[in-house]
Coordinates of N, CA and C in Angstrom, one line a residue:
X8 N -20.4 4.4 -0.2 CA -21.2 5.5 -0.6 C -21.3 6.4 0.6
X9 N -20.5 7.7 -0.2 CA -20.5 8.7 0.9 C -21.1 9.5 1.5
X10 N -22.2 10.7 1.7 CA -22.3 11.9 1.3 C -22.6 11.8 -0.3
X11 N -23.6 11.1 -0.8 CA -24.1 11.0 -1.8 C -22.9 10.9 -3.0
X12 N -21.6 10.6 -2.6 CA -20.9 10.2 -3.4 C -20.5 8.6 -3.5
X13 N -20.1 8.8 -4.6 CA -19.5 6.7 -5.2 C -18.4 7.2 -5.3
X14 N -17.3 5.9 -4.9 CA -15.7 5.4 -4.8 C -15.6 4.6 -5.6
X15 N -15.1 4.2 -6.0 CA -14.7 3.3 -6.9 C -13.7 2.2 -6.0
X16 N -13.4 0.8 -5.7 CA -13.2 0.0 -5.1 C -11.4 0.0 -4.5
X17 N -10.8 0.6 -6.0 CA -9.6 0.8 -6.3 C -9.0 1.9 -5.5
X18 N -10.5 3.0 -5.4 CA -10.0 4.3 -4.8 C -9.9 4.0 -3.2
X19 N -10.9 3.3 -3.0 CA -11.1 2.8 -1.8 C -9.7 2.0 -0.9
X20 N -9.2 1.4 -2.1 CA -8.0 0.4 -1.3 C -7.1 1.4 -0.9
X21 N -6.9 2.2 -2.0 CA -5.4 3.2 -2.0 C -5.8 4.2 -0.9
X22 N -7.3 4.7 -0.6 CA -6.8 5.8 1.2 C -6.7 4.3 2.0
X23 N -7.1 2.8 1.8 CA -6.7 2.1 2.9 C -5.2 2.3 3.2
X24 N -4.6 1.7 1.9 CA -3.2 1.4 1.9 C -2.2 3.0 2.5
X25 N -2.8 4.0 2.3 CA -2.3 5.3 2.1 C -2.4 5.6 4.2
X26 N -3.7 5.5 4.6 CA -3.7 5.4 6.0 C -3.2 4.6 6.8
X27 N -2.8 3.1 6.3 CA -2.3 2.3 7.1 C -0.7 2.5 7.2
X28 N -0.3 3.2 6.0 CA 1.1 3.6 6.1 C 1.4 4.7 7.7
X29 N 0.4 5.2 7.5 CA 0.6 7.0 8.0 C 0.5 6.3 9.5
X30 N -0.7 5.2 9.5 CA -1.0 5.1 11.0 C 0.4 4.1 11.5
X31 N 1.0 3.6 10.9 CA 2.1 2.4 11.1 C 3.4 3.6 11.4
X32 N 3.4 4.5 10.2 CA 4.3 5.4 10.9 C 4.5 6.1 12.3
X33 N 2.9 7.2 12.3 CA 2.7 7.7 13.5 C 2.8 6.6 14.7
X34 N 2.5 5.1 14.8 CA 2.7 4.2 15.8 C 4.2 4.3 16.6
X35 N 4.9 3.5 15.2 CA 5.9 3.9 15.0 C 7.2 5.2 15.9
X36 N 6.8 6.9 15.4 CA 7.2 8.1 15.9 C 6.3 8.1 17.5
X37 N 5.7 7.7 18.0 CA 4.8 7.9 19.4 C 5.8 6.8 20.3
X38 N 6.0 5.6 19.8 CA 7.3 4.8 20.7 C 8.2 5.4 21.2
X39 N 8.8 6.0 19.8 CA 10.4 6.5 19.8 C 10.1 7.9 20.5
X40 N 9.3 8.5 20.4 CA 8.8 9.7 21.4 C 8.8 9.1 23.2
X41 N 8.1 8.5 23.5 CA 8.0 7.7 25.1 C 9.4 6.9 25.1
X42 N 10.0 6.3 24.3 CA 11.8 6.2 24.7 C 12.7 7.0 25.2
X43 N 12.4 7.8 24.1 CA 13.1 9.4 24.5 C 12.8 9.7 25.8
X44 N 12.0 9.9 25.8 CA 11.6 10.5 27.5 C 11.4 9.4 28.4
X45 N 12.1 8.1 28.4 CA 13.0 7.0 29.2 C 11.2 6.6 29.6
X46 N 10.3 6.5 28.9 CA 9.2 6.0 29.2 C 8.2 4.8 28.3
X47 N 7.8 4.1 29.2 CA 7.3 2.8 28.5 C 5.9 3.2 27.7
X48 N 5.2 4.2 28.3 CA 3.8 4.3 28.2 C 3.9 5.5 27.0
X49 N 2.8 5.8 25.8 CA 2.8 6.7 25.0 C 2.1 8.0 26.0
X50 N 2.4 9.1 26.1 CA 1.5 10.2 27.0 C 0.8 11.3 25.3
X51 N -0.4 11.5 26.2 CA -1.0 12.6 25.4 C -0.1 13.4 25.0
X52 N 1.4 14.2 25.6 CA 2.1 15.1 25.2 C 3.0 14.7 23.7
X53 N 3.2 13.1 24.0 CA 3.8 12.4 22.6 C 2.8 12.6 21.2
X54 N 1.6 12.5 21.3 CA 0.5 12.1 20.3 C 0.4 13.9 20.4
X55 N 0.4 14.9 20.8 CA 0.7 16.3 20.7 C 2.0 16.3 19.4
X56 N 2.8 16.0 20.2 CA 4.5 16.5 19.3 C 4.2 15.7 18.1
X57 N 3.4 14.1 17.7 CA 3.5 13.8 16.7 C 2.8 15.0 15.4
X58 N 1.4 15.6 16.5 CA 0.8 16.1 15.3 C 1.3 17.5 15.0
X59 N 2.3 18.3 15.3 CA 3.2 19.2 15.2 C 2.8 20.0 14.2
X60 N 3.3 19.3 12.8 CA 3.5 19.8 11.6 C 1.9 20.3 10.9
X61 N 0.9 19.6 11.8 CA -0.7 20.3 11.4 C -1.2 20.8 12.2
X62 N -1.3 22.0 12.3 CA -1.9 22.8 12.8 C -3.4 22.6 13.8
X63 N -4.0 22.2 12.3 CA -5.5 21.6 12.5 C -5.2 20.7 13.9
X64 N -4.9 19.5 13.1 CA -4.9 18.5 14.0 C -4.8 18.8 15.3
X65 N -3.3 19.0 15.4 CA -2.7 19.6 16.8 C -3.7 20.5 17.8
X66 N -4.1 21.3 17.2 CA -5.6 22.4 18.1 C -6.7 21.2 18.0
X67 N -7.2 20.3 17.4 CA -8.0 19.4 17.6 C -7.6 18.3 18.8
X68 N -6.5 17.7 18.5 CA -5.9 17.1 19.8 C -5.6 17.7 21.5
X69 N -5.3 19.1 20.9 CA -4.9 20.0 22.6 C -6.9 19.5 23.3
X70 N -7.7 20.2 22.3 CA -8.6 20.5 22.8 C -9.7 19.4 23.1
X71 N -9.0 18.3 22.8 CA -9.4 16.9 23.1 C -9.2 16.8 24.0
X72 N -7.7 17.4 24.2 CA -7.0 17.0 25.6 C -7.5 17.6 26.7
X73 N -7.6 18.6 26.9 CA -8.1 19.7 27.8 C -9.5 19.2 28.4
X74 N -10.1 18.5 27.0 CA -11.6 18.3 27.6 C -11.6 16.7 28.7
X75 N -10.2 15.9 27.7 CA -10.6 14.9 29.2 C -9.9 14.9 30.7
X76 N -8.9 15.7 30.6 CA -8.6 16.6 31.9 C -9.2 17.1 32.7
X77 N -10.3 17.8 32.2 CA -11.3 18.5 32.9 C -12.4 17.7 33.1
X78 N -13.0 16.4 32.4 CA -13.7 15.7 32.9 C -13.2 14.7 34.0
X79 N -11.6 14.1 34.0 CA -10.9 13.7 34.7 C -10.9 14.6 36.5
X80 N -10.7 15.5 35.9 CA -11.0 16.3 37.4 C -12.3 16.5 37.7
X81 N -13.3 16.6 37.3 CA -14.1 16.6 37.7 C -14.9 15.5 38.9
X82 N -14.5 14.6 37.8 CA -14.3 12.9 38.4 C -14.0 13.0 39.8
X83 N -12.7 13.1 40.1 CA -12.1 12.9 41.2 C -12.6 14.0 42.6
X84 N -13.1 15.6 41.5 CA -13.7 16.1 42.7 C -15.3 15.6 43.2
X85 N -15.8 14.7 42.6 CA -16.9 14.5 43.1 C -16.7 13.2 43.8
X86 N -15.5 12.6 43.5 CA -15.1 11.7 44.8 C -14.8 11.6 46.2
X87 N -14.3 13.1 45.9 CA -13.4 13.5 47.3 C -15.0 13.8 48.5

């Protein structure tokens, strides 16, 4: 129960079954992205190029990105 809504158990399995696909894929496309670029590790620029085709996403991810960059520096200048 969601937001004042009911699912039905059935409904429930099929976004499981429906996301575990999507996330097994994207796993999946993020490897073969870090191969390509002769690298072992997935980089934020891979999980970028996956979300391409959505807009949404992709500006939610940049700006994900940006924010831990900038907390990342921040980090290190209060180290120095």
């Amino acid at each position: 129960r969601t937001l004042g809504k009911e699912v039905s158990p059935d409904f429930t399995m099929s976004i499981t079954d429906v996301l575990t696909s999507q996330i097994k894929h994207m796993a999946q496309d993020l490897e073969a992205f870090a191969k390509h670029a002769k690298r072992t590790v997935v980089s934020m620029e891979d999980v970028k190029l996956c979300a391409r085709k959505n807009d949404t996403l992709h500006d939610a991810i940049s700006e994900l990105a940006n924010t831990i960059a900038e907390e990342a520096s921040s980090k290190r200048k209060k180290r120095q």
